[in-house]
Short mmCIF file of N, CA, C and O and ligand atoms in Angstrom, two decimals:
data_model
loop_
_atom_site.label_atom_id
_atom_site.label_comp_id
_atom_site.label_asym_id
_atom_site.label_seq_id
_atom_site.Cartn_x
_atom_site.Cartn_y
_atom_site.Cartn_z
N MET G 1 0.82 -1.21 0.00
CA MET G 1 0.00 0.00 0.00
C MET G 1 0.85 1.26 0.00
O MET G 1 0.37 2.33 -0.28
N CYS G 2 2.11 1.12 0.34
CA CYS G 2 2.97 2.31 0.38
C CYS G 2 3.47 2.57 -1.04
O CYS G 2 4.48 2.00 -1.45
N ILE G 3 2.74 3.37 -1.75
CA ILE G 3 3.04 3.51 -3.17
C ILE G 3 3.99 4.66 -3.46
O ILE G 3 5.10 4.44 -3.89
N LYS G 4 3.54 5.86 -3.18
CA LYS G 4 4.33 7.02 -3.60
C LYS G 4 5.22 7.54 -2.49
O LYS G 4 4.78 7.69 -1.37
N LYS G 5 6.42 7.86 -2.85
CA LYS G 5 7.35 8.47 -1.89
C LYS G 5 6.94 9.91 -1.66
O LYS G 5 6.56 10.61 -2.58
N GLY G 6 7.03 10.35 -0.42
CA GLY G 6 6.76 11.75 -0.13
C GLY G 6 5.29 12.08 -0.09
O GLY G 6 4.90 13.22 0.09
N CYS G 7 4.45 11.09 -0.26
CA CYS G 7 3.01 11.32 -0.22
C CYS G 7 2.42 10.40 0.84
O CYS G 7 2.70 9.21 0.86
N ALA G 8 1.65 10.97 1.71
CA ALA G 8 1.11 10.19 2.82
C ALA G 8 -0.11 9.37 2.42
O ALA G 8 -0.55 8.50 3.14
N SER G 9 -0.63 9.63 1.22
CA SER G 9 -1.88 9.00 0.84
C SER G 9 -1.78 7.48 0.79
O SER G 9 -0.80 6.93 0.34
N VAL G 10 -2.81 6.83 1.25
CA VAL G 10 -2.88 5.38 1.24
C VAL G 10 -4.26 4.96 0.74
O VAL G 10 -5.02 4.35 1.45
N LEU G 11 -4.56 5.34 -0.48
CA LEU G 11 -5.87 5.01 -1.02
C LEU G 11 -6.00 3.50 -1.18
O LEU G 11 -5.08 2.85 -1.66
N THR G 12 -7.13 2.98 -0.76
CA THR G 12 -7.33 1.53 -0.83
C THR G 12 -8.69 1.20 -1.42
O THR G 12 -9.64 1.97 -1.30
N GLN G 13 -8.78 0.03 -2.02
CA GLN G 13 -10.03 -0.44 -2.65
C GLN G 13 -10.98 -0.95 -1.57
O GLN G 13 -10.55 -1.30 -0.47
N PRO G 14 -12.28 -1.01 -1.93
CA PRO G 14 -13.31 -1.35 -0.93
C PRO G 14 -13.08 -2.67 -0.18
O PRO G 14 -13.40 -2.78 0.99
N HIS G 15 -12.51 -3.66 -0.87
CA HIS G 15 -12.33 -4.96 -0.21
C HIS G 15 -11.02 -5.03 0.57
O HIS G 15 -10.74 -6.04 1.20
N VAL G 16 -10.23 -3.97 0.50
CA VAL G 16 -8.92 -3.99 1.16
C VAL G 16 -9.02 -3.29 2.52
O VAL G 16 -9.46 -2.15 2.60
N ARG G 17 -8.66 -4.02 3.56
CA ARG G 17 -8.64 -3.41 4.89
C ARG G 17 -7.28 -2.77 5.11
O ARG G 17 -6.25 -3.33 4.74
N PHE G 18 -7.30 -1.60 5.71
CA PHE G 18 -6.04 -0.92 6.01
C PHE G 18 -6.16 -0.35 7.42
O PHE G 18 -6.69 0.74 7.62
N SER G 19 -5.70 -1.14 8.37
CA SER G 19 -5.88 -0.78 9.78
C SER G 19 -4.96 0.36 10.17
O SER G 19 -4.01 0.70 9.45
N VAL G 20 -5.22 0.91 11.33
CA VAL G 20 -4.36 2.00 11.83
C VAL G 20 -2.95 1.47 12.06
O VAL G 20 -1.97 2.20 11.87
N GLU G 21 -2.83 0.20 12.42
CA GLU G 21 -1.50 -0.39 12.62
C GLU G 21 -0.75 -0.48 11.28
O GLU G 21 0.45 -0.21 11.21
N GLN G 22 -1.47 -0.86 10.24
CA GLN G 22 -0.85 -0.92 8.90
C GLN G 22 -0.44 0.47 8.43
O GLN G 22 0.61 0.65 7.82
N LEU G 23 -1.30 1.44 8.73
CA LEU G 23 -0.99 2.82 8.35
C LEU G 23 0.28 3.29 9.06
O LEU G 23 1.16 3.90 8.45
N ARG G 24 0.39 2.96 10.34
CA ARG G 24 1.57 3.36 11.11
C ARG G 24 2.83 2.72 10.51
O ARG G 24 3.83 3.38 10.28
N GLU G 25 2.74 1.42 10.24
CA GLU G 25 3.86 0.68 9.66
C GLU G 25 4.30 1.32 8.32
O GLU G 25 5.48 1.53 8.07
N CYS G 26 3.31 1.66 7.54
CA CYS G 26 3.55 2.25 6.22
C CYS G 26 4.26 3.59 6.35
O CYS G 26 5.25 3.86 5.66
N HIS G 27 3.78 4.43 7.26
CA HIS G 27 4.39 5.75 7.40
C HIS G 27 5.76 5.69 8.06
O HIS G 27 6.64 6.48 7.74
N LEU G 28 5.95 4.73 8.96
CA LEU G 28 7.28 4.57 9.56
C LEU G 28 8.28 4.15 8.49
O LEU G 28 9.40 4.64 8.45
N GLN G 29 7.84 3.27 7.59
CA GLN G 29 8.71 2.85 6.49
C GLN G 29 9.10 4.01 5.60
O GLN G 29 10.17 4.01 5.00
N ARG G 30 8.21 4.98 5.50
CA ARG G 30 8.51 6.15 4.67
C ARG G 30 9.39 7.17 5.40
O ARG G 30 9.67 8.23 4.87
N GLY G 31 9.72 6.86 6.63
CA GLY G 31 10.62 7.74 7.36
C GLY G 31 9.93 8.77 8.23
O GLY G 31 10.58 9.64 8.81
N PHE G 32 8.60 8.68 8.33
CA PHE G 32 7.89 9.58 9.24
C PHE G 32 8.11 9.10 10.67
O PHE G 32 8.39 7.92 10.91
N LEU G 33 7.97 10.02 11.63
CA LEU G 33 8.15 9.65 13.03
C LEU G 33 6.98 8.81 13.53
O LEU G 33 7.11 8.02 14.45
N ASP G 34 5.83 9.01 12.94
CA ASP G 34 4.62 8.26 13.29
C ASP G 34 3.64 8.50 12.14
O ASP G 34 4.02 9.07 11.12
N ILE G 35 2.40 8.12 12.32
CA ILE G 35 1.40 8.38 11.29
C ILE G 35 1.39 9.88 10.98
O ILE G 35 1.40 10.71 11.88
N GLY G 36 1.39 10.20 9.71
CA GLY G 36 1.48 11.60 9.30
C GLY G 36 0.23 12.42 9.56
O GLY G 36 0.28 13.64 9.66
N TYR G 37 -0.90 11.73 9.68
CA TYR G 37 -2.17 12.42 9.92
C TYR G 37 -2.41 12.57 11.42
O TYR G 37 -1.86 11.84 12.23
N HIS G 38 -3.28 13.50 11.75
CA HIS G 38 -3.68 13.63 13.15
C HIS G 38 -4.80 12.64 13.48
O HIS G 38 -4.89 12.15 14.60
N PHE G 39 -5.64 12.38 12.49
CA PHE G 39 -6.78 11.49 12.71
C PHE G 39 -6.93 10.52 11.54
O PHE G 39 -6.67 10.88 10.39
N TYR G 40 -7.34 9.32 11.88
CA TYR G 40 -7.61 8.31 10.84
C TYR G 40 -8.95 7.66 11.16
O TYR G 40 -9.18 7.22 12.29
N ILE G 41 -9.83 7.61 10.18
CA ILE G 41 -11.17 7.05 10.40
C ILE G 41 -11.31 5.78 9.56
O ILE G 41 -11.29 5.83 8.33
N THR G 42 -11.40 4.65 10.23
CA THR G 42 -11.52 3.37 9.52
C THR G 42 -12.97 3.17 9.05
O THR G 42 -13.87 3.90 9.47
N ARG G 43 -13.16 2.17 8.20
CA ARG G 43 -14.47 1.95 7.59
C ARG G 43 -15.59 1.74 8.62
O ARG G 43 -16.76 2.00 8.34
N ASP G 44 -15.21 1.22 9.76
CA ASP G 44 -16.21 0.99 10.81
C ASP G 44 -16.61 2.28 11.52
O ASP G 44 -17.41 2.25 12.44
N GLY G 45 -16.02 3.41 11.12
CA GLY G 45 -16.38 4.68 11.72
C GLY G 45 -15.59 5.02 12.98
O GLY G 45 -15.85 6.04 13.61
N VAL G 46 -14.64 4.17 13.32
CA VAL G 46 -13.82 4.44 14.51
C VAL G 46 -12.81 5.53 14.21
O VAL G 46 -12.12 5.49 13.19
N LEU G 47 -12.77 6.51 15.10
CA LEU G 47 -11.83 7.62 14.97
C LEU G 47 -10.55 7.28 15.73
O LEU G 47 -10.58 7.08 16.95
N HIS G 48 -9.45 7.20 15.02
CA HIS G 48 -8.16 6.90 15.65
C HIS G 48 -7.38 8.20 15.80
O HIS G 48 -7.16 8.91 14.82
N HIS G 49 -6.98 8.49 17.03
CA HIS G 49 -6.15 9.68 17.29
C HIS G 49 -4.70 9.28 17.04
O HIS G 49 -4.16 8.45 17.76
N CYS G 50 -4.10 9.82 16.02
CA CYS G 50 -2.78 9.36 15.60
C CYS G 50 -1.64 10.23 16.13
O CYS G 50 -0.59 9.72 16.47
N ARG G 51 -1.83 11.52 16.15
CA ARG G 51 -0.84 12.38 16.80
C ARG G 51 -1.56 13.60 17.34
O ARG G 51 -2.59 14.01 16.80
N PRO G 52 -1.03 14.18 18.44
CA PRO G 52 -1.71 15.33 19.03
C PRO G 52 -1.74 16.51 18.06
O PRO G 52 -0.80 16.68 17.27
N ILE G 53 -2.79 17.29 18.13
CA ILE G 53 -2.91 18.45 17.24
C ILE G 53 -1.76 19.43 17.47
O ILE G 53 -1.34 20.13 16.56
N SER G 54 -1.22 19.43 18.69
CA SER G 54 -0.11 20.33 19.00
C SER G 54 1.15 19.96 18.22
O SER G 54 2.07 20.76 18.09
N GLU G 55 1.21 18.74 17.69
CA GLU G 55 2.35 18.32 16.88
C GLU G 55 2.04 18.53 15.41
O GLU G 55 0.94 18.27 14.95
N MET G 56 3.06 18.96 14.67
CA MET G 56 2.89 19.17 13.24
C MET G 56 2.66 17.83 12.54
O MET G 56 3.31 16.84 12.88
N GLY G 57 1.75 17.81 11.60
CA GLY G 57 1.51 16.59 10.84
C GLY G 57 2.51 16.45 9.70
O GLY G 57 3.38 17.30 9.49
N ALA G 58 2.42 15.35 8.99
CA ALA G 58 3.24 15.10 7.81
C ALA G 58 2.32 14.47 6.78
O ALA G 58 2.26 13.26 6.63
N HIS G 59 1.55 15.31 6.12
CA HIS G 59 0.57 14.76 5.18
C HIS G 59 0.42 15.57 3.91
O HIS G 59 -0.06 15.05 2.91
N VAL G 60 0.85 16.82 3.92
CA VAL G 60 0.74 17.59 2.68
C VAL G 60 1.82 18.68 2.67
O VAL G 60 1.80 19.61 3.46
N ARG G 61 2.77 18.49 1.79
CA ARG G 61 3.94 19.37 1.74
C ARG G 61 3.51 20.83 1.58
O ARG G 61 2.66 21.14 0.75
N GLY G 62 4.11 21.70 2.39
CA GLY G 62 3.83 23.13 2.28
C GLY G 62 2.68 23.59 3.16
O GLY G 62 2.51 24.78 3.39
N PHE G 63 1.91 22.66 3.69
CA PHE G 63 0.74 23.03 4.51
C PHE G 63 0.75 22.37 5.88
O PHE G 63 -0.15 22.59 6.68
N ASN G 64 1.76 21.57 6.16
CA ASN G 64 1.76 20.82 7.42
C ASN G 64 1.79 21.72 8.65
O ASN G 64 1.18 21.40 9.67
N ARG G 65 2.49 22.84 8.52
CA ARG G 65 2.70 23.69 9.68
C ARG G 65 1.40 24.28 10.23
O ARG G 65 1.30 24.62 11.40
N HIS G 66 0.43 24.44 9.37
CA HIS G 66 -0.81 25.08 9.82
C HIS G 66 -2.04 24.30 9.37
O HIS G 66 -3.02 24.88 8.90
N SER G 67 -1.94 23.00 9.49
CA SER G 67 -3.14 22.22 9.13
C SER G 67 -3.28 21.00 10.04
O SER G 67 -2.32 20.57 10.69
N ILE G 68 -4.48 20.48 10.06
CA ILE G 68 -4.78 19.25 10.80
C ILE G 68 -5.14 18.21 9.75
O ILE G 68 -6.02 18.45 8.91
N GLY G 69 -4.44 17.10 9.77
CA GLY G 69 -4.66 16.08 8.74
C GLY G 69 -5.63 15.01 9.19
O GLY G 69 -5.47 14.41 10.25
N ILE G 70 -6.64 14.79 8.36
CA ILE G 70 -7.63 13.74 8.65
C ILE G 70 -7.66 12.80 7.44
O ILE G 70 -7.74 13.26 6.30
N CYS G 71 -7.60 11.53 7.67
CA CYS G 71 -7.62 10.55 6.59
C CYS G 71 -8.71 9.53 6.84
O CYS G 71 -8.96 9.17 7.99
N TYR G 72 -9.37 9.07 5.79
CA TYR G 72 -10.33 7.97 5.95
C TYR G 72 -9.83 6.76 5.18
O TYR G 72 -9.17 6.88 4.15
N GLU G 73 -10.15 5.60 5.69
CA GLU G 73 -9.77 4.34 5.05
C GLU G 73 -10.59 4.17 3.76
O GLU G 73 -11.81 4.28 3.80
N GLY G 74 -9.92 3.92 2.66
CA GLY G 74 -10.61 3.74 1.41
C GLY G 74 -10.12 4.72 0.36
O GLY G 74 -8.96 5.11 0.37
N GLY G 75 -11.01 5.10 -0.55
CA GLY G 75 -10.66 6.11 -1.54
C GLY G 75 -10.49 5.59 -2.96
O GLY G 75 -10.29 6.38 -3.87
N LEU G 76 -10.57 4.26 -3.13
CA LEU G 76 -10.50 3.69 -4.48
C LEU G 76 -11.68 2.78 -4.70
O LEU G 76 -12.09 2.05 -3.79
N ASN G 77 -12.22 2.79 -5.93
CA ASN G 77 -13.30 1.85 -6.23
C ASN G 77 -12.72 0.49 -6.63
O ASN G 77 -11.50 0.30 -6.60
N GLU G 78 -13.59 -0.43 -7.04
CA GLU G 78 -13.12 -1.78 -7.36
C GLU G 78 -12.16 -1.81 -8.54
O GLU G 78 -11.37 -2.74 -8.69
N ASP G 79 -12.23 -0.78 -9.38
CA ASP G 79 -11.33 -0.72 -10.53
C ASP G 79 -10.00 -0.04 -10.18
O ASP G 79 -9.15 0.15 -11.06
N GLY G 80 -9.87 0.35 -8.91
CA GLY G 80 -8.64 1.01 -8.51
C GLY G 80 -8.60 2.49 -8.84
O GLY G 80 -7.55 3.12 -8.80
N LYS G 81 -9.76 3.05 -9.18
CA LYS G 81 -9.83 4.48 -9.51
C LYS G 81 -10.26 5.27 -8.27
O LYS G 81 -11.06 4.78 -7.48
N PRO G 82 -9.74 6.50 -8.11
CA PRO G 82 -10.14 7.31 -6.98
C PRO G 82 -11.66 7.47 -6.92
O PRO G 82 -12.29 7.77 -7.93
N ALA G 83 -12.24 7.24 -5.75
CA ALA G 83 -13.69 7.32 -5.60
C ALA G 83 -14.03 7.59 -4.14
O ALA G 83 -13.27 7.24 -3.24
N ASP G 84 -15.18 8.22 -3.95
CA ASP G 84 -15.66 8.48 -2.60
C ASP G 84 -16.26 7.18 -2.05
O ASP G 84 -17.39 6.84 -2.36
N THR G 85 -15.49 6.46 -1.28
CA THR G 85 -15.94 5.16 -0.77
C THR G 85 -16.34 5.23 0.69
O THR G 85 -16.45 4.20 1.35
N ARG G 86 -16.56 6.44 1.22
CA ARG G 86 -16.88 6.56 2.65
C ARG G 86 -18.13 5.76 3.01
O ARG G 86 -19.15 5.85 2.33
N THR G 87 -18.05 5.03 4.09
CA THR G 87 -19.22 4.33 4.61
C THR G 87 -20.05 5.35 5.41
O THR G 87 -19.56 6.44 5.75
N ALA G 88 -21.28 4.97 5.71
CA ALA G 88 -22.14 5.86 6.51
C ALA G 88 -21.46 6.15 7.84
O ALA G 88 -21.47 7.29 8.33
N ALA G 89 -20.84 5.12 8.42
CA ALA G 89 -20.17 5.31 9.72
C ALA G 89 -19.02 6.32 9.59
O ALA G 89 -18.81 7.14 10.49
N GLN G 90 -18.30 6.26 8.49
CA GLN G 90 -17.21 7.22 8.29
C GLN G 90 -17.75 8.64 8.09
O GLN G 90 -17.16 9.61 8.58
N ARG G 91 -18.86 8.74 7.39
CA ARG G 91 -19.45 10.07 7.17
C ARG G 91 -19.88 10.69 8.50
O ARG G 91 -19.63 11.88 8.76
N PHE G 92 -20.51 9.90 9.35
CA PHE G 92 -20.94 10.42 10.65
C PHE G 92 -19.74 10.80 11.50
O PHE G 92 -19.73 11.85 12.15
N ALA G 93 -18.72 9.95 11.50
CA ALA G 93 -17.53 10.23 12.30
C ALA G 93 -16.85 11.51 11.83
O ALA G 93 -16.37 12.32 12.63
N LEU G 94 -16.83 11.71 10.52
CA LEU G 94 -16.21 12.91 9.96
C LEU G 94 -16.97 14.16 10.39
O LEU G 94 -16.36 15.17 10.76
N ILE G 95 -18.29 14.10 10.32
CA ILE G 95 -19.09 15.26 10.72
C ILE G 95 -18.87 15.56 12.20
O ILE G 95 -18.69 16.72 12.59
N ASP G 96 -18.85 14.52 13.03
CA ASP G 96 -18.62 14.72 14.47
C ASP G 96 -17.28 15.40 14.70
O ASP G 96 -17.17 16.38 15.43
N LEU G 97 -16.24 14.85 14.09
CA LEU G 97 -14.90 15.38 14.28
C LEU G 97 -14.79 16.81 13.77
O LEU G 97 -14.28 17.70 14.46
N LEU G 98 -15.29 17.05 12.57
CA LEU G 98 -15.18 18.39 11.99
C LEU G 98 -16.00 19.41 12.78
O LEU G 98 -15.61 20.57 12.88
N THR G 99 -17.12 18.99 13.36
CA THR G 99 -17.93 19.90 14.17
C THR G 99 -17.15 20.34 15.41
O THR G 99 -17.13 21.52 15.76
N ILE G 100 -16.48 19.38 16.02
CA ILE G 100 -15.66 19.71 17.20
C ILE G 100 -14.51 20.63 16.82
O ILE G 100 -14.27 21.66 17.45
N LEU G 101 -13.81 20.28 15.74
CA LEU G 101 -12.67 21.09 15.31
C LEU G 101 -13.13 22.48 14.88
O LEU G 101 -12.42 23.47 15.10
N ARG G 102 -14.29 22.56 14.28
CA ARG G 102 -14.84 23.85 13.84
C ARG G 102 -15.02 24.78 15.05
O ARG G 102 -14.74 25.97 14.98
N HIS G 103 -15.46 24.21 16.18
CA HIS G 103 -15.62 25.02 17.39
C HIS G 103 -14.27 25.46 17.94
O HIS G 103 -14.12 26.57 18.44
N GLN G 104 -13.27 24.57 17.84
CA GLN G 104 -11.95 24.90 18.37
C GLN G 104 -11.20 25.87 17.45
O GLN G 104 -10.39 26.67 17.92
N TYR G 105 -11.45 25.75 16.16
CA TYR G 105 -10.74 26.58 15.18
C TYR G 105 -11.74 27.22 14.22
O TYR G 105 -11.85 26.82 13.06
N PRO G 106 -12.48 28.22 14.73
CA PRO G 106 -13.54 28.80 13.90
C PRO G 106 -13.04 29.42 12.60
O PRO G 106 -13.80 29.54 11.64
N GLU G 107 -11.78 29.82 12.57
CA GLU G 107 -11.25 30.47 11.37
C GLU G 107 -10.75 29.47 10.32
O GLU G 107 -10.41 29.85 9.21
N ALA G 108 -10.65 28.22 10.71
CA ALA G 108 -10.02 27.24 9.82
C ALA G 108 -10.86 26.96 8.58
O ALA G 108 -12.08 27.03 8.61
N GLN G 109 -10.19 26.65 7.51
CA GLN G 109 -10.86 26.21 6.29
C GLN G 109 -10.89 24.69 6.28
O GLN G 109 -9.94 24.06 6.72
N ILE G 110 -11.95 24.14 5.78
CA ILE G 110 -12.03 22.69 5.61
C ILE G 110 -11.84 22.43 4.12
O ILE G 110 -12.64 22.87 3.29
N ALA G 111 -10.76 21.74 3.79
CA ALA G 111 -10.45 21.52 2.38
C ALA G 111 -9.83 20.16 2.18
O ALA G 111 -9.22 19.59 3.08
N GLY G 112 -9.97 19.64 0.97
CA GLY G 112 -9.33 18.39 0.61
C GLY G 112 -7.91 18.65 0.15
O GLY G 112 -7.56 19.77 -0.22
N HIS G 113 -7.10 17.64 0.18
CA HIS G 113 -5.72 17.79 -0.28
C HIS G 113 -5.66 18.41 -1.67
O HIS G 113 -4.90 19.34 -1.92
N TYR G 114 -6.49 17.90 -2.57
CA TYR G 114 -6.43 18.38 -3.95
C TYR G 114 -6.89 19.83 -4.08
O TYR G 114 -6.67 20.47 -5.11
N GLN G 115 -7.54 20.36 -3.02
CA GLN G 115 -8.06 21.72 -3.08
C GLN G 115 -7.10 22.76 -2.50
O GLN G 115 -7.39 23.95 -2.54
N LEU G 116 -5.98 22.33 -1.97
CA LEU G 116 -5.09 23.25 -1.28
C LEU G 116 -4.25 24.08 -2.23
O LEU G 116 -3.96 25.25 -1.96
N SER G 117 -3.82 23.51 -3.31
CA SER G 117 -2.96 24.24 -4.23
C SER G 117 -3.00 23.57 -5.60
O SER G 117 -3.17 22.35 -5.70
N ALA G 118 -2.84 24.37 -6.63
CA ALA G 118 -2.87 23.84 -7.99
C ALA G 118 -1.69 22.92 -8.25
O ALA G 118 -1.71 22.12 -9.18
N SER G 119 -0.67 23.03 -7.41
CA SER G 119 0.52 22.19 -7.62
C SER G 119 0.41 20.85 -6.90
O SER G 119 1.31 20.03 -6.96
N ILE G 120 -0.71 20.64 -6.19
CA ILE G 120 -0.90 19.36 -5.52
C ILE G 120 -1.71 18.45 -6.44
O ILE G 120 -2.90 18.69 -6.69
N HIS G 121 -1.07 17.46 -6.96
CA HIS G 121 -1.75 16.57 -7.90
C HIS G 121 -2.14 15.28 -7.20
O HIS G 121 -1.52 14.25 -7.34
N LYS G 122 -3.16 15.40 -6.38
CA LYS G 122 -3.68 14.25 -5.66
C LYS G 122 -5.17 14.19 -5.90
O LYS G 122 -5.81 15.22 -6.09
N ALA G 123 -5.73 13.02 -5.86
CA ALA G 123 -7.17 12.89 -6.02
C ALA G 123 -7.87 12.97 -4.68
O ALA G 123 -9.04 13.31 -4.60
N CYS G 124 -7.15 12.66 -3.63
CA CYS G 124 -7.80 12.53 -2.34
C CYS G 124 -8.28 13.88 -1.83
O CYS G 124 -7.67 14.90 -2.12
N PRO G 125 -9.37 13.90 -1.08
CA PRO G 125 -10.07 12.74 -0.54
C PRO G 125 -11.19 12.18 -1.44
O PRO G 125 -12.05 11.45 -0.96
N CYS G 126 -11.17 12.51 -2.71
CA CYS G 126 -12.13 11.92 -3.66
C CYS G 126 -13.56 12.39 -3.45
O CYS G 126 -14.52 11.70 -3.81
N PHE G 127 -13.72 13.53 -2.80
CA PHE G 127 -15.01 14.23 -2.74
C PHE G 127 -14.69 15.70 -2.49
O PHE G 127 -13.51 16.07 -2.41
N ASP G 128 -15.71 16.55 -2.41
CA ASP G 128 -15.51 17.99 -2.28
C ASP G 128 -15.80 18.46 -0.85
O ASP G 128 -16.93 18.83 -0.54
N PRO G 129 -14.80 18.44 0.02
CA PRO G 129 -15.03 18.82 1.41
C PRO G 129 -15.45 20.29 1.57
O PRO G 129 -16.25 20.61 2.45
N ARG G 130 -14.90 21.17 0.74
CA ARG G 130 -15.28 22.58 0.83
C ARG G 130 -16.79 22.73 0.71
O ARG G 130 -17.42 23.46 1.47
N LYS G 131 -17.35 22.04 -0.25
CA LYS G 131 -18.78 22.13 -0.51
C LYS G 131 -19.56 21.36 0.57
O LYS G 131 -20.50 21.89 1.17
N GLU G 132 -19.14 20.13 0.79
CA GLU G 132 -19.91 19.27 1.70
C GLU G 132 -19.98 19.83 3.12
O GLU G 132 -20.98 19.67 3.81
N TYR G 133 -18.91 20.47 3.57
CA TYR G 133 -18.88 20.94 4.96
C TYR G 133 -19.00 22.45 5.06
O TYR G 133 -18.62 23.04 6.07
N SER G 134 -19.51 23.09 4.02
CA SER G 134 -19.60 24.55 4.03
C SER G 134 -20.54 25.06 5.11
O SER G 134 -20.45 26.20 5.54
N GLU G 135 -21.45 24.22 5.58
CA GLU G 135 -22.42 24.66 6.58
C GLU G 135 -21.95 24.41 8.02
O GLU G 135 -22.61 24.84 8.96
N LEU G 136 -20.85 23.76 8.18
CA LEU G 136 -20.39 23.46 9.55
C LEU G 136 -19.88 24.72 10.24
O LEU G 136 -19.28 25.57 9.62
ZN1 ZN K 1 -4.92 13.23 0.94
#
């Protein structure tokens, strides 16, 4: 699953499980100190706290210093193409987490990796967070 160097993304197909332990192993192999994201949400909707918000993440070059990284398990369809594969449990967990973070950081923007800069050529998170969470 550790495909691209320098990219924290771990997009996986619907039948592929990618546990928080696998994610940690993958990011350690890439030379990160721990999981690059602050939060990881598995298909079952469980929110895994991966590193404290007070620590800088390692998930998107140029934006790590002032961002909180959230990743969900999945992101590829059966053909291996980027797709919004979030389960209902993941959607609920995301709304819960973002609602809390929105209260803590009212000025923060909610954006997908691909929405941060024109020079970021990533498909993830395979949906439009700016639009979906504009009401939070
Ligand atoms: Zn991403």
